[in-house]
Amino acid sequence: MTEKFSVQRYLRGLKFPFCPGCGNYTVANSFLRGVHELGYGDLAGFVFCSGIGCAAWIPSPYFLADSIHTPHGRSIPVATGVKLFRPELKVVVFGGDGDLAGIGLSHLIHAARRNVDIKVIMVNNMVYGMTGGQVAPTTPFRTVTSTTPYKSFERPIDAVRLVASAGANYAARWTTAHQEQLKESVKKALETPGFCFIETVSQCPTAFGRRAGFKNVAEMLRWFKQNSIPREEAEKMPPEMLEGKIVVGEFAYGKAPTLSENIRQMVVEARKAYA
Ligand SMILES: Cc1ncc(C[n+]2csc(CCOP(=O)(O)OP(=O)(O)O)c2C)c(N)n1
Ligand code: SF4
Ligand SMILES: [Mg+2]
């Protein structure tokens, strides 16, 4: 789209509920920039689904679009239903790491395995932000959170690799310090048929940062930048050197048939076989 980007064009004009400096602003902005650069001009052809949590408030009711809030963790099954019944719509899920990689993890894996034609944007702030910064499956090893005052003792899940190995057509990870790459990934996900997943490691200064020992948002963003390693480089490094690092880049890019295409094909074959 040649017209200059204005975020207001895609918003209802309501005030987002996020804390100052929250990474959710960056994720919303990068997503809408990507939409704009693809030439959409509005969100009329989109439906947004989200569960519960801070990140789940990114689209609804702030985006000027149709959107659905589901119970915590259940946005992907609802999005799957929307897509199967209205295949002409772009169906996009926004959610937190707790929503999508905690309580909703099995839905994430199975949607990737089925290659459902939905786009999932997971904001990984490394805790359950909205409920007070409890440890999450994504919390880095040995981090102080509100429920691990002596540091966390479990290893975090690698959601993007899990989704890539389950069969997603597109999977990428960036941080909020990689706004340009994030926007480009949004464009790629919107243009790639099938299940597309983008994880964004994001700052939550209120519920994560201050307990984990960060003085301010700038320090968190610096940490993201300094700790990020491109996937291609990471693949040549021994696992012990990757401890505590954020591996960024694209992890899957395929063209496998989508769930809807497989269903249609099966119907054609069944009609022929049983006619
Ligand atoms: C079934 C159910 N269990 C627990 C909750 C409480 N709850 C609300 S949001 C949330 C976690 C939010 O964490 P995340 O999904 O990472 O989003 P964030 O707030 O960090 O963006 C939890 C546990 C709930 N609403 N419903
Ligand atoms: S608690 Fe954290 S994730 Fe939630 S709005 Fe505040 S800074 Fe953002
Ligand atoms: Mg979270």
PDB file of C-alpha atoms and ligand atoms in Angstrom:
ATOM      1  CA  MET A   1       0.000   0.000   0.000  1.00  0.00           C
ATOM      2  CA  THR A   2       1.523   3.330  -1.057  1.00  0.00           C
ATOM      3  CA  GLU A   3      -0.485   5.326   1.524  1.00  0.00           C
ATOM      4  CA  LYS A   4       1.565   6.193   4.609  1.00  0.00           C
ATOM      5  CA  PHE A   5       1.000   3.848   7.554  1.00  0.00           C
ATOM      6  CA  SER A   6      -1.154   5.197  10.355  1.00  0.00           C
ATOM      7  CA  VAL A   7      -1.975   2.755  13.122  1.00  0.00           C
ATOM      8  CA  GLN A   8      -5.229   4.667  13.806  1.00  0.00           C
ATOM      9  CA  ARG A   9      -6.627   3.450  10.505  1.00  0.00           C
ATOM     10  CA  TYR A  10      -6.795  -0.113  11.946  1.00  0.00           C
ATOM     11  CA  LEU A  11      -7.928   0.721  15.488  1.00  0.00           C
ATOM     12  CA  ARG A  12     -11.241   1.629  17.124  1.00  0.00           C
ATOM     13  CA  GLY A  13      -9.648   4.525  19.014  1.00  0.00           C
ATOM     14  CA  LEU A  14      -9.969   2.835  22.426  1.00  0.00           C
ATOM     15  CA  LYS A  15      -7.067   2.988  24.868  1.00  0.00           C
ATOM     16  CA  PHE A  16      -5.068  -0.271  25.057  1.00  0.00           C
ATOM     17  CA  PRO A  17      -5.005  -1.660  28.624  1.00  0.00           C
ATOM     18  CA  PHE A  18      -1.252  -2.368  28.732  1.00  0.00           C
ATOM     19  CA  CYS A  19       1.315  -1.012  31.207  1.00  0.00           C
ATOM     20  CA  PRO A  20       3.745   1.653  29.937  1.00  0.00           C
ATOM     21  CA  GLY A  21       6.618   0.025  28.053  1.00  0.00           C
ATOM     22  CA  CYS A  22       4.791  -3.294  27.541  1.00  0.00           C
ATOM     23  CA  GLY A  23       5.921  -5.285  24.488  1.00  0.00           C
ATOM     24  CA  ASN A  24       2.303  -5.866  23.465  1.00  0.00           C
ATOM     25  CA  TYR A  25       2.295  -2.377  21.886  1.00  0.00           C
ATOM     26  CA  THR A  26       5.216  -3.380  19.656  1.00  0.00           C
ATOM     27  CA  VAL A  27       3.570  -6.653  18.631  1.00  0.00           C
ATOM     28  CA  ALA A  28       0.294  -4.882  17.752  1.00  0.00           C
ATOM     29  CA  ASN A  29       2.167  -2.231  15.788  1.00  0.00           C
ATOM     30  CA  SER A  30       4.348  -4.702  13.867  1.00  0.00           C
ATOM     31  CA  PHE A  31       1.312  -6.805  12.986  1.00  0.00           C
ATOM     32  CA  LEU A  32      -0.681  -3.835  11.681  1.00  0.00           C
ATOM     33  CA  ARG A  33       2.330  -2.512   9.758  1.00  0.00           C
ATOM     34  CA  GLY A  34       2.637  -5.898   8.066  1.00  0.00           C
ATOM     35  CA  VAL A  35      -1.063  -5.873   7.187  1.00  0.00           C
ATOM     36  CA  HIS A  36      -0.724  -2.364   5.771  1.00  0.00           C
ATOM     37  CA  GLU A  37       2.346  -3.178   3.674  1.00  0.00           C
ATOM     38  CA  LEU A  38       0.506  -6.142   2.157  1.00  0.00           C
ATOM     39  CA  GLY A  39      -2.052  -3.613   0.936  1.00  0.00           C
ATOM     40  CA  TYR A  40      -5.092  -4.637   2.958  1.00  0.00           C
ATOM     41  CA  GLY A  41      -6.079  -1.102   3.963  1.00  0.00           C
ATOM     42  CA  ASP A  42      -8.547  -2.405   6.573  1.00  0.00           C
ATOM     43  CA  LEU A  43      -9.278  -5.516   8.647  1.00  0.00           C
ATOM     44  CA  ALA A  44     -12.644  -6.323   7.062  1.00  0.00           C
ATOM     45  CA  GLY A  45     -11.477  -9.737   5.833  1.00  0.00           C
ATOM     46  CA  PHE A  46     -10.000 -10.771   9.186  1.00  0.00           C
ATOM     47  CA  VAL A  47     -11.328 -12.503  12.292  1.00  0.00           C
ATOM     48  CA  PHE A  48      -9.213 -12.405  15.446  1.00  0.00           C
ATOM     49  CA  CYS A  49      -9.454 -15.026  18.180  1.00  0.00           C
ATOM     50  CA  SER A  50      -7.815 -14.766  21.556  1.00  0.00           C
ATOM     51  CA  GLY A  51      -8.049 -16.393  24.965  1.00  0.00           C
ATOM     52  CA  ILE A  52      -7.337 -14.752  28.318  1.00  0.00           C
ATOM     53  CA  GLY A  53      -4.247 -12.827  29.444  1.00  0.00           C
ATOM     54  CA  CYS A  54      -2.591  -9.486  28.652  1.00  0.00           C
ATOM     55  CA  ALA A  55      -1.544 -10.529  25.122  1.00  0.00           C
ATOM     56  CA  ALA A  56      -5.052 -11.789  24.467  1.00  0.00           C
ATOM     57  CA  TRP A  57      -6.196  -8.159  24.657  1.00  0.00           C
ATOM     58  CA  ILE A  58      -4.119  -7.112  21.651  1.00  0.00           C
ATOM     59  CA  PRO A  59      -6.855  -7.511  19.014  1.00  0.00           C
ATOM     60  CA  SER A  60     -10.097  -7.281  20.907  1.00  0.00           C
ATOM     61  CA  PRO A  61     -11.836  -4.839  21.101  1.00  0.00           C
ATOM     62  CA  TYR A  62      -9.043  -2.494  19.966  1.00  0.00           C
ATOM     63  CA  PHE A  63      -8.602  -3.609  16.341  1.00  0.00           C
ATOM     64  CA  LEU A  64     -11.313  -2.324  14.024  1.00  0.00           C
ATOM     65  CA  ALA A  65     -12.343  -5.866  13.188  1.00  0.00           C
ATOM     66  CA  ASP A  66     -14.455  -8.832  14.204  1.00  0.00           C
ATOM     67  CA  SER A  67     -12.959 -10.669  17.136  1.00  0.00           C
ATOM     68  CA  ILE A  68     -13.756 -13.390  19.658  1.00  0.00           C
ATOM     69  CA  HIS A  69     -12.501 -13.911  23.208  1.00  0.00           C
ATOM     70  CA  THR A  70     -12.532 -17.567  24.203  1.00  0.00           C
ATOM     71  CA  PRO A  71     -11.799 -19.240  27.553  1.00  0.00           C
ATOM     72  CA  HIS A  72      -8.121 -19.307  28.529  1.00  0.00           C
ATOM     73  CA  GLY A  73      -6.203 -21.663  26.215  1.00  0.00           C
ATOM     74  CA  ARG A  74      -9.074 -22.379  23.829  1.00  0.00           C
ATOM     75  CA  SER A  75      -8.557 -19.783  21.100  1.00  0.00           C
ATOM     76  CA  ILE A  76      -7.077 -22.246  18.585  1.00  0.00           C
ATOM     77  CA  PRO A  77     -10.067 -24.659  18.487  1.00  0.00           C
ATOM     78  CA  VAL A  78     -12.420 -21.692  18.088  1.00  0.00           C
ATOM     79  CA  ALA A  79     -10.220 -20.233  15.332  1.00  0.00           C
ATOM     80  CA  THR A  80     -10.181 -23.644  13.621  1.00  0.00           C
ATOM     81  CA  GLY A  81     -13.990 -23.684  13.608  1.00  0.00           C
ATOM     82  CA  VAL A  82     -14.172 -20.155  12.182  1.00  0.00           C
ATOM     83  CA  LYS A  83     -11.705 -21.013   9.413  1.00  0.00           C
ATOM     84  CA  LEU A  84     -13.450 -24.259   8.426  1.00  0.00           C
ATOM     85  CA  PHE A  85     -16.822 -22.530   8.131  1.00  0.00           C
ATOM     86  CA  ARG A  86     -15.595 -19.243   6.617  1.00  0.00           C
ATOM     87  CA  PRO A  87     -12.530 -20.231   4.565  1.00  0.00           C
ATOM     88  CA  GLU A  88     -12.440 -16.874   2.775  1.00  0.00           C
ATOM     89  CA  LEU A  89     -11.519 -15.064   6.020  1.00  0.00           C
ATOM     90  CA  LYS A  90      -8.016 -14.600   7.419  1.00  0.00           C
ATOM     91  CA  VAL A  91      -8.174 -16.034  10.923  1.00  0.00           C
ATOM     92  CA  VAL A  92      -5.517 -14.796  13.316  1.00  0.00           C
ATOM     93  CA  VAL A  93      -4.948 -15.854  16.922  1.00  0.00           C
ATOM     94  CA  PHE A  94      -3.130 -13.635  19.422  1.00  0.00           C
ATOM     95  CA  GLY A  95      -2.174 -15.086  22.780  1.00  0.00           C
ATOM     96  CA  GLY A  96       0.319 -15.270  25.570  1.00  0.00           C
ATOM     97  CA  ASP A  97       2.817 -18.011  26.289  1.00  0.00           C
ATOM     98  CA  GLY A  98       0.616 -19.299  29.127  1.00  0.00           C
ATOM     99  CA  ASP A  99      -2.463 -19.292  26.905  1.00  0.00           C
ATOM    100  CA  LEU A 100      -0.841 -21.057  23.950  1.00  0.00           C
ATOM    101  CA  ALA A 101       2.162 -22.988  25.304  1.00  0.00           C
ATOM    102  CA  GLY A 102       0.718 -23.767  28.754  1.00  0.00           C
ATOM    103  CA  ILE A 103      -2.971 -24.538  29.154  1.00  0.00           C
ATOM    104  CA  GLY A 104      -3.549 -24.543  25.368  1.00  0.00           C
ATOM    105  CA  LEU A 105      -0.418 -26.425  24.304  1.00  0.00           C
ATOM    106  CA  SER A 106      -2.149 -29.527  22.962  1.00  0.00           C
ATOM    107  CA  HIS A 107      -4.332 -27.370  20.691  1.00  0.00           C
ATOM    108  CA  LEU A 108      -1.222 -25.648  19.346  1.00  0.00           C
ATOM    109  CA  ILE A 109       0.499 -28.942  18.513  1.00  0.00           C
ATOM    110  CA  HIS A 110      -2.564 -30.491  16.898  1.00  0.00           C
ATOM    111  CA  ALA A 111      -3.396 -27.394  14.854  1.00  0.00           C
ATOM    112  CA  ALA A 112       0.188 -27.460  13.521  1.00  0.00           C
ATOM    113  CA  ARG A 113      -0.078 -31.204  12.830  1.00  0.00           C
ATOM    114  CA  ARG A 114      -3.350 -30.682  10.971  1.00  0.00           C
ATOM    115  CA  ASN A 115      -1.903 -27.663   9.169  1.00  0.00           C
ATOM    116  CA  VAL A 116      -5.049 -25.639   9.847  1.00  0.00           C
ATOM    117  CA  ASP A 117      -4.946 -22.453   7.787  1.00  0.00           C
ATOM    118  CA  ILE A 118      -4.760 -20.049  10.735  1.00  0.00           C
ATOM    119  CA  LYS A 119      -2.041 -17.639  11.860  1.00  0.00           C
ATOM    120  CA  VAL A 120      -0.963 -17.716  15.498  1.00  0.00           C
ATOM    121  CA  ILE A 121       1.032 -14.932  17.139  1.00  0.00           C
ATOM    122  CA  MET A 122       2.331 -15.915  20.549  1.00  0.00           C
ATOM    123  CA  VAL A 123       3.637 -13.144  22.784  1.00  0.00           C
ATOM    124  CA  ASN A 124       6.165 -14.832  25.018  1.00  0.00           C
ATOM    125  CA  ASN A 125       6.728 -12.546  28.005  1.00  0.00           C
ATOM    126  CA  MET A 126       8.070 -15.564  29.896  1.00  0.00           C
ATOM    127  CA  VAL A 127       5.423 -15.461  32.674  1.00  0.00           C
ATOM    128  CA  TYR A 128       1.706 -15.409  33.358  1.00  0.00           C
ATOM    129  CA  GLY A 129       1.649 -11.612  33.193  1.00  0.00           C
ATOM    130  CA  MET A 130      -1.960 -10.728  33.817  1.00  0.00           C
ATOM    131  CA  THR A 131      -2.276 -12.850  36.956  1.00  0.00           C
ATOM    132  CA  GLY A 132       0.875 -11.520  38.656  1.00  0.00           C
ATOM    133  CA  GLY A 133       4.010 -12.942  37.061  1.00  0.00           C
ATOM    134  CA  GLN A 134       3.794 -16.622  37.970  1.00  0.00           C
ATOM    135  CA  VAL A 135       6.332 -19.040  36.464  1.00  0.00           C
ATOM    136  CA  ALA A 136       5.280 -20.327  33.026  1.00  0.00           C
ATOM    137  CA  PRO A 137       6.445 -23.194  30.795  1.00  0.00           C
ATOM    138  CA  THR A 138       8.474 -20.556  28.905  1.00  0.00           C
ATOM    139  CA  THR A 139      10.254 -18.985  31.888  1.00  0.00           C
ATOM    140  CA  PRO A 140      14.036 -19.178  31.400  1.00  0.00           C
ATOM    141  CA  PHE A 141      15.828 -21.659  33.688  1.00  0.00           C
ATOM    142  CA  ARG A 142      16.896 -20.132  37.032  1.00  0.00           C
ATOM    143  CA  THR A 143      14.719 -16.989  36.917  1.00  0.00           C
ATOM    144  CA  VAL A 144      13.033 -15.313  39.878  1.00  0.00           C
ATOM    145  CA  THR A 145       9.275 -15.035  39.393  1.00  0.00           C
ATOM    146  CA  SER A 146       6.430 -14.448  41.847  1.00  0.00           C
ATOM    147  CA  THR A 147       6.073 -18.213  42.394  1.00  0.00           C
ATOM    148  CA  THR A 148       9.783 -19.121  42.178  1.00  0.00           C
ATOM    149  CA  PRO A 149      11.383 -16.703  44.669  1.00  0.00           C
ATOM    150  CA  TYR A 150      14.543 -18.876  44.807  1.00  0.00           C
ATOM    151  CA  LYS A 151      14.689 -19.092  40.973  1.00  0.00           C
ATOM    152  CA  SER A 152      12.865 -21.394  38.584  1.00  0.00           C
ATOM    153  CA  PHE A 153      14.076 -24.980  38.366  1.00  0.00           C
ATOM    154  CA  GLU A 154      12.409 -26.245  35.161  1.00  0.00           C
ATOM    155  CA  ARG A 155      13.712 -25.906  31.631  1.00  0.00           C
ATOM    156  CA  PRO A 156      11.545 -23.828  29.275  1.00  0.00           C
ATOM    157  CA  ILE A 157       9.630 -25.266  26.357  1.00  0.00           C
ATOM    158  CA  ASP A 158      10.790 -24.381  22.828  1.00  0.00           C
ATOM    159  CA  ALA A 159       7.374 -23.686  21.300  1.00  0.00           C
ATOM    160  CA  VAL A 160       8.609 -22.679  17.874  1.00  0.00           C
ATOM    161  CA  ARG A 161      10.607 -25.888  17.338  1.00  0.00           C
ATOM    162  CA  LEU A 162       7.710 -27.949  18.655  1.00  0.00           C
ATOM    163  CA  VAL A 163       5.307 -26.342  16.190  1.00  0.00           C
ATOM    164  CA  ALA A 164       7.814 -26.670  13.333  1.00  0.00           C
ATOM    165  CA  SER A 165       8.324 -30.380  14.016  1.00  0.00           C
ATOM    166  CA  ALA A 166       4.570 -30.958  14.340  1.00  0.00           C
ATOM    167  CA  GLY A 167       4.096 -29.877  10.710  1.00  0.00           C
ATOM    168  CA  ALA A 168       3.423 -26.125  10.526  1.00  0.00           C
ATOM    169  CA  ASN A 169       3.962 -24.511   7.142  1.00  0.00           C
ATOM    170  CA  TYR A 170       5.637 -21.514   8.773  1.00  0.00           C
ATOM    171  CA  ALA A 171       7.279 -20.984  12.152  1.00  0.00           C
ATOM    172  CA  ALA A 172       9.463 -18.095  13.268  1.00  0.00           C
ATOM    173  CA  ARG A 173      10.763 -16.504  16.444  1.00  0.00           C
ATOM    174  CA  TRP A 174      11.753 -12.892  17.016  1.00  0.00           C
ATOM    175  CA  THR A 175      11.841 -10.516  19.948  1.00  0.00           C
ATOM    176  CA  THR A 176      10.366  -7.046  20.369  1.00  0.00           C
ATOM    177  CA  ALA A 177      13.873  -5.762  19.624  1.00  0.00           C
ATOM    178  CA  HIS A 178      13.473  -7.146  16.062  1.00  0.00           C
ATOM    179  CA  GLN A 179      10.520  -5.065  14.879  1.00  0.00           C
ATOM    180  CA  GLU A 180      11.443  -5.097  11.190  1.00  0.00           C
ATOM    181  CA  GLN A 181      11.966  -8.882  11.089  1.00  0.00           C
ATOM    182  CA  LEU A 182       8.753  -9.381  13.055  1.00  0.00           C
ATOM    183  CA  LYS A 183       6.782  -7.303  10.569  1.00  0.00           C
ATOM    184  CA  GLU A 184       8.294  -9.229   7.647  1.00  0.00           C
ATOM    185  CA  SER A 185       7.369 -12.512   9.340  1.00  0.00           C
ATOM    186  CA  VAL A 186       3.800 -11.288   9.786  1.00  0.00           C
ATOM    187  CA  LYS A 187       3.650 -10.617   6.043  1.00  0.00           C
ATOM    188  CA  LYS A 188       5.060 -14.050   5.255  1.00  0.00           C
ATOM    189  CA  ALA A 189       2.625 -15.762   7.634  1.00  0.00           C
ATOM    190  CA  LEU A 190      -0.358 -13.941   6.138  1.00  0.00           C
ATOM    191  CA  GLU A 191       0.725 -14.927   2.637  1.00  0.00           C
ATOM    192  CA  THR A 192       1.601 -18.556   3.397  1.00  0.00           C
ATOM    193  CA  PRO A 193      -1.311 -21.018   3.353  1.00  0.00           C
ATOM    194  CA  GLY A 194      -1.557 -23.415   6.284  1.00  0.00           C
ATOM    195  CA  PHE A 195      -0.602 -23.189   9.930  1.00  0.00           C
ATOM    196  CA  CYS A 196       1.760 -20.284  10.604  1.00  0.00           C
ATOM    197  CA  PHE A 197       3.227 -19.496  13.998  1.00  0.00           C
ATOM    198  CA  ILE A 198       5.233 -16.508  15.167  1.00  0.00           C
ATOM    199  CA  GLU A 199       6.655 -16.386  18.652  1.00  0.00           C
ATOM    200  CA  THR A 200       7.715 -12.952  19.875  1.00  0.00           C
ATOM    201  CA  VAL A 201       9.797 -12.821  23.020  1.00  0.00           C
ATOM    202  CA  SER A 202       8.471  -9.674  24.640  1.00  0.00           C
ATOM    203  CA  GLN A 203       9.094  -7.475  27.658  1.00  0.00           C
ATOM    204  CA  CYS A 204       6.726  -7.430  30.599  1.00  0.00           C
ATOM    205  CA  PRO A 205       8.388  -4.848  32.835  1.00  0.00           C
ATOM    206  CA  THR A 206       5.656  -5.076  35.495  1.00  0.00           C
ATOM    207  CA  ALA A 207       5.278  -8.775  36.226  1.00  0.00           C
ATOM    208  CA  PHE A 208       8.539 -10.237  34.865  1.00  0.00           C
ATOM    209  CA  GLY A 209      11.259  -7.612  34.471  1.00  0.00           C
ATOM    210  CA  ARG A 210      11.476  -6.139  37.943  1.00  0.00           C
ATOM    211  CA  ARG A 211      11.612  -9.548  39.655  1.00  0.00           C
ATOM    212  CA  ALA A 212      14.038 -10.998  37.112  1.00  0.00           C
ATOM    213  CA  GLY A 213      16.454  -8.160  37.866  1.00  0.00           C
ATOM    214  CA  PHE A 214      15.949  -5.698  35.002  1.00  0.00           C
ATOM    215  CA  LYS A 215      16.029  -2.000  35.890  1.00  0.00           C
ATOM    216  CA  ASN A 216      13.884  -0.809  32.996  1.00  0.00           C
ATOM    217  CA  VAL A 217      12.472  -1.589  29.560  1.00  0.00           C
ATOM    218  CA  ALA A 218      15.607  -0.385  27.733  1.00  0.00           C
ATOM    219  CA  GLU A 219      17.681  -2.914  29.667  1.00  0.00           C
ATOM    220  CA  MET A 220      15.284  -5.721  28.709  1.00  0.00           C
ATOM    221  CA  LEU A 221      15.424  -4.785  25.033  1.00  0.00           C
ATOM    222  CA  ARG A 222      19.229  -4.657  25.197  1.00  0.00           C
ATOM    223  CA  TRP A 223      19.203  -8.114  26.780  1.00  0.00           C
ATOM    224  CA  PHE A 224      16.971  -9.419  23.965  1.00  0.00           C
ATOM    225  CA  LYS A 225      19.352  -8.026  21.338  1.00  0.00           C
ATOM    226  CA  GLN A 226      22.544  -9.204  23.006  1.00  0.00           C
ATOM    227  CA  ASN A 227      21.187 -12.695  23.751  1.00  0.00           C
ATOM    228  CA  SER A 228      19.617 -13.379  20.358  1.00  0.00           C
ATOM    229  CA  ILE A 229      21.414 -15.789  18.051  1.00  0.00           C
ATOM    230  CA  PRO A 230      20.317 -16.391  14.450  1.00  0.00           C
ATOM    231  CA  ARG A 231      19.124 -19.963  13.908  1.00  0.00           C
ATOM    232  CA  GLU A 232      21.799 -20.675  11.283  1.00  0.00           C
ATOM    233  CA  GLU A 233      24.578 -19.775  13.763  1.00  0.00           C
ATOM    234  CA  ALA A 234      22.904 -21.602  16.639  1.00  0.00           C
ATOM    235  CA  GLU A 235      22.855 -24.819  14.631  1.00  0.00           C
ATOM    236  CA  LYS A 236      26.672 -24.834  14.602  1.00  0.00           C
ATOM    237  CA  MET A 237      26.971 -24.235  18.356  1.00  0.00           C
ATOM    238  CA  PRO A 238      27.081 -26.851  21.146  1.00  0.00           C
ATOM    239  CA  PRO A 239      23.927 -26.935  23.332  1.00  0.00           C
ATOM    240  CA  GLU A 240      25.778 -25.687  26.429  1.00  0.00           C
ATOM    241  CA  MET A 241      26.633 -22.442  24.618  1.00  0.00           C
ATOM    242  CA  LEU A 242      22.951 -21.865  23.847  1.00  0.00           C
ATOM    243  CA  GLU A 243      21.865 -22.007  27.494  1.00  0.00           C
ATOM    244  CA  GLY A 244      19.866 -18.821  28.193  1.00  0.00           C
ATOM    245  CA  LYS A 245      20.076 -17.609  24.580  1.00  0.00           C
ATOM    246  CA  ILE A 246      17.146 -16.703  22.332  1.00  0.00           C
ATOM    247  CA  VAL A 247      17.449 -18.429  18.971  1.00  0.00           C
ATOM    248  CA  VAL A 248      15.738 -16.229  16.384  1.00  0.00           C
ATOM    249  CA  GLY A 249      14.778 -16.623  12.747  1.00  0.00           C
ATOM    250  CA  GLU A 250      12.631 -18.931  10.649  1.00  0.00           C
ATOM    251  CA  PHE A 251      12.317 -22.586  11.651  1.00  0.00           C
ATOM    252  CA  ALA A 252       9.843 -23.906   9.073  1.00  0.00           C
ATOM    253  CA  TYR A 253       8.789 -22.821   5.619  1.00  0.00           C
ATOM    254  CA  GLY A 254       6.752 -25.376   3.719  1.00  0.00           C
ATOM    255  CA  LYS A 255       3.914 -25.744   1.276  1.00  0.00           C
ATOM    256  CA  ALA A 256       2.086 -28.816   2.603  1.00  0.00           C
ATOM    257  CA  PRO A 257      -1.668 -28.967   1.858  1.00  0.00           C
ATOM    258  CA  THR A 258      -3.872 -27.382   4.509  1.00  0.00           C
ATOM    259  CA  LEU A 259      -6.508 -29.188   6.571  1.00  0.00           C
ATOM    260  CA  SER A 260      -9.307 -27.771   4.365  1.00  0.00           C
ATOM    261  CA  GLU A 261      -7.542 -28.922   1.208  1.00  0.00           C
ATOM    262  CA  ASN A 262      -7.061 -32.409   2.650  1.00  0.00           C
ATOM    263  CA  ILE A 263     -10.746 -32.601   3.652  1.00  0.00           C
ATOM    264  CA  ARG A 264     -11.878 -31.496   0.176  1.00  0.00           C
ATOM    265  CA  GLN A 265      -9.565 -34.007  -1.485  1.00  0.00           C
ATOM    266  CA  MET A 266     -10.832 -36.794   0.761  1.00  0.00           C
ATOM    267  CA  VAL A 267     -14.456 -35.914  -0.100  1.00  0.00           C
ATOM    268  CA  VAL A 268     -13.696 -36.022  -3.839  1.00  0.00           C
ATOM    269  CA  GLU A 269     -11.982 -39.403  -3.495  1.00  0.00           C
ATOM    270  CA  ALA A 270     -14.733 -40.821  -1.254  1.00  0.00           C
ATOM    271  CA  ARG A 271     -17.452 -39.678  -3.701  1.00  0.00           C
ATOM    272  CA  LYS A 272     -15.631 -41.419  -6.543  1.00  0.00           C
ATOM    273  CA  ALA A 273     -14.987 -44.581  -4.543  1.00  0.00           C
ATOM    274  CA  TYR A 274     -18.549 -44.936  -3.195  1.00  0.00           C
ATOM    275  CA  ALA A 275     -20.568 -43.480  -6.110  1.00  0.00           C
TER     276      ALA A 275
HETATM  277  C1  LIG B   1      -9.165 -22.013  32.844  1.00  0.00           C
HETATM  278  C2  LIG B   1      -8.455 -20.839  33.431  1.00  0.00           C
HETATM  279  N1  LIG B   1      -7.382 -21.040  34.207  1.00  0.00           N
HETATM  280  C3  LIG B   1      -6.713 -19.989  34.723  1.00  0.00           C
HETATM  281  C4  LIG B   1      -7.135 -18.715  34.460  1.00  0.00           C
HETATM  282  C5  LIG B   1      -6.383 -17.542  35.074  1.00  0.00           C
HETATM  283  N2  LIG B   1      -5.548 -16.899  34.111  1.00  0.00           N
HETATM  284  C6  LIG B   1      -5.956 -15.817  33.420  1.00  0.00           C
HETATM  285  S1  LIG B   1      -4.793 -15.235  32.381  1.00  0.00           S
HETATM  286  C7  LIG B   1      -3.707 -16.428  32.866  1.00  0.00           C
HETATM  287  C8  LIG B   1      -2.317 -16.528  32.328  1.00  0.00           C
HETATM  288  C9  LIG B   1      -1.924 -15.447  31.410  1.00  0.00           C
HETATM  289  O1  LIG B   1      -0.635 -15.687  30.960  1.00  0.00           O
HETATM  290  P1  LIG B   1      -0.300 -15.594  29.429  1.00  0.00           P
HETATM  291  O2  LIG B   1      -1.211 -16.427  28.640  1.00  0.00           O
HETATM  292  O3  LIG B   1       1.153 -15.865  29.274  1.00  0.00           O
HETATM  293  O4  LIG B   1      -0.651 -14.081  29.066  1.00  0.00           O
HETATM  294  P2  LIG B   1       0.054 -12.729  29.559  1.00  0.00           P
HETATM  295  O5  LIG B   1      -0.861 -12.161  30.572  1.00  0.00           O
HETATM  296  O6  LIG B   1       1.388 -13.090  30.120  1.00  0.00           O
HETATM  297  O7  LIG B   1       0.160 -11.927  28.319  1.00  0.00           O
HETATM  298  C10 LIG B   1      -4.255 -17.272  33.814  1.00  0.00           C
HETATM  299  C11 LIG B   1      -3.539 -18.401  34.444  1.00  0.00           C
HETATM  300  C12 LIG B   1      -8.260 -18.543  33.631  1.00  0.00           C
HETATM  301  N3  LIG B   1      -8.691 -17.320  33.292  1.00  0.00           N
HETATM  302  N4  LIG B   1      -8.900 -19.609  33.142  1.00  0.00           N
HETATM  303  S1  SF4 B   2       1.516  -6.986  33.200  1.00  0.00           S
HETATM  304 FE1  SF4 B   2       3.205  -7.199  31.760  1.00  0.00          FE
HETATM  305  S2  SF4 B   2       2.309  -8.123  29.883  1.00  0.00           S
HETATM  306 FE2  SF4 B   2       0.634  -7.309  31.157  1.00  0.00          FE
HETATM  307  S3  SF4 B   2       0.260  -5.249  30.348  1.00  0.00           S
HETATM  308 FE3  SF4 B   2       1.668  -5.037  32.095  1.00  0.00          FE
HETATM  309  S4  SF4 B   2       3.718  -5.097  31.168  1.00  0.00           S
HETATM  310 FE4  SF4 B   2       2.284  -5.884  29.644  1.00  0.00          FE
HETATM  311 MG    MG B   3       2.747 -14.529  29.315  1.00  0.00          MG
END
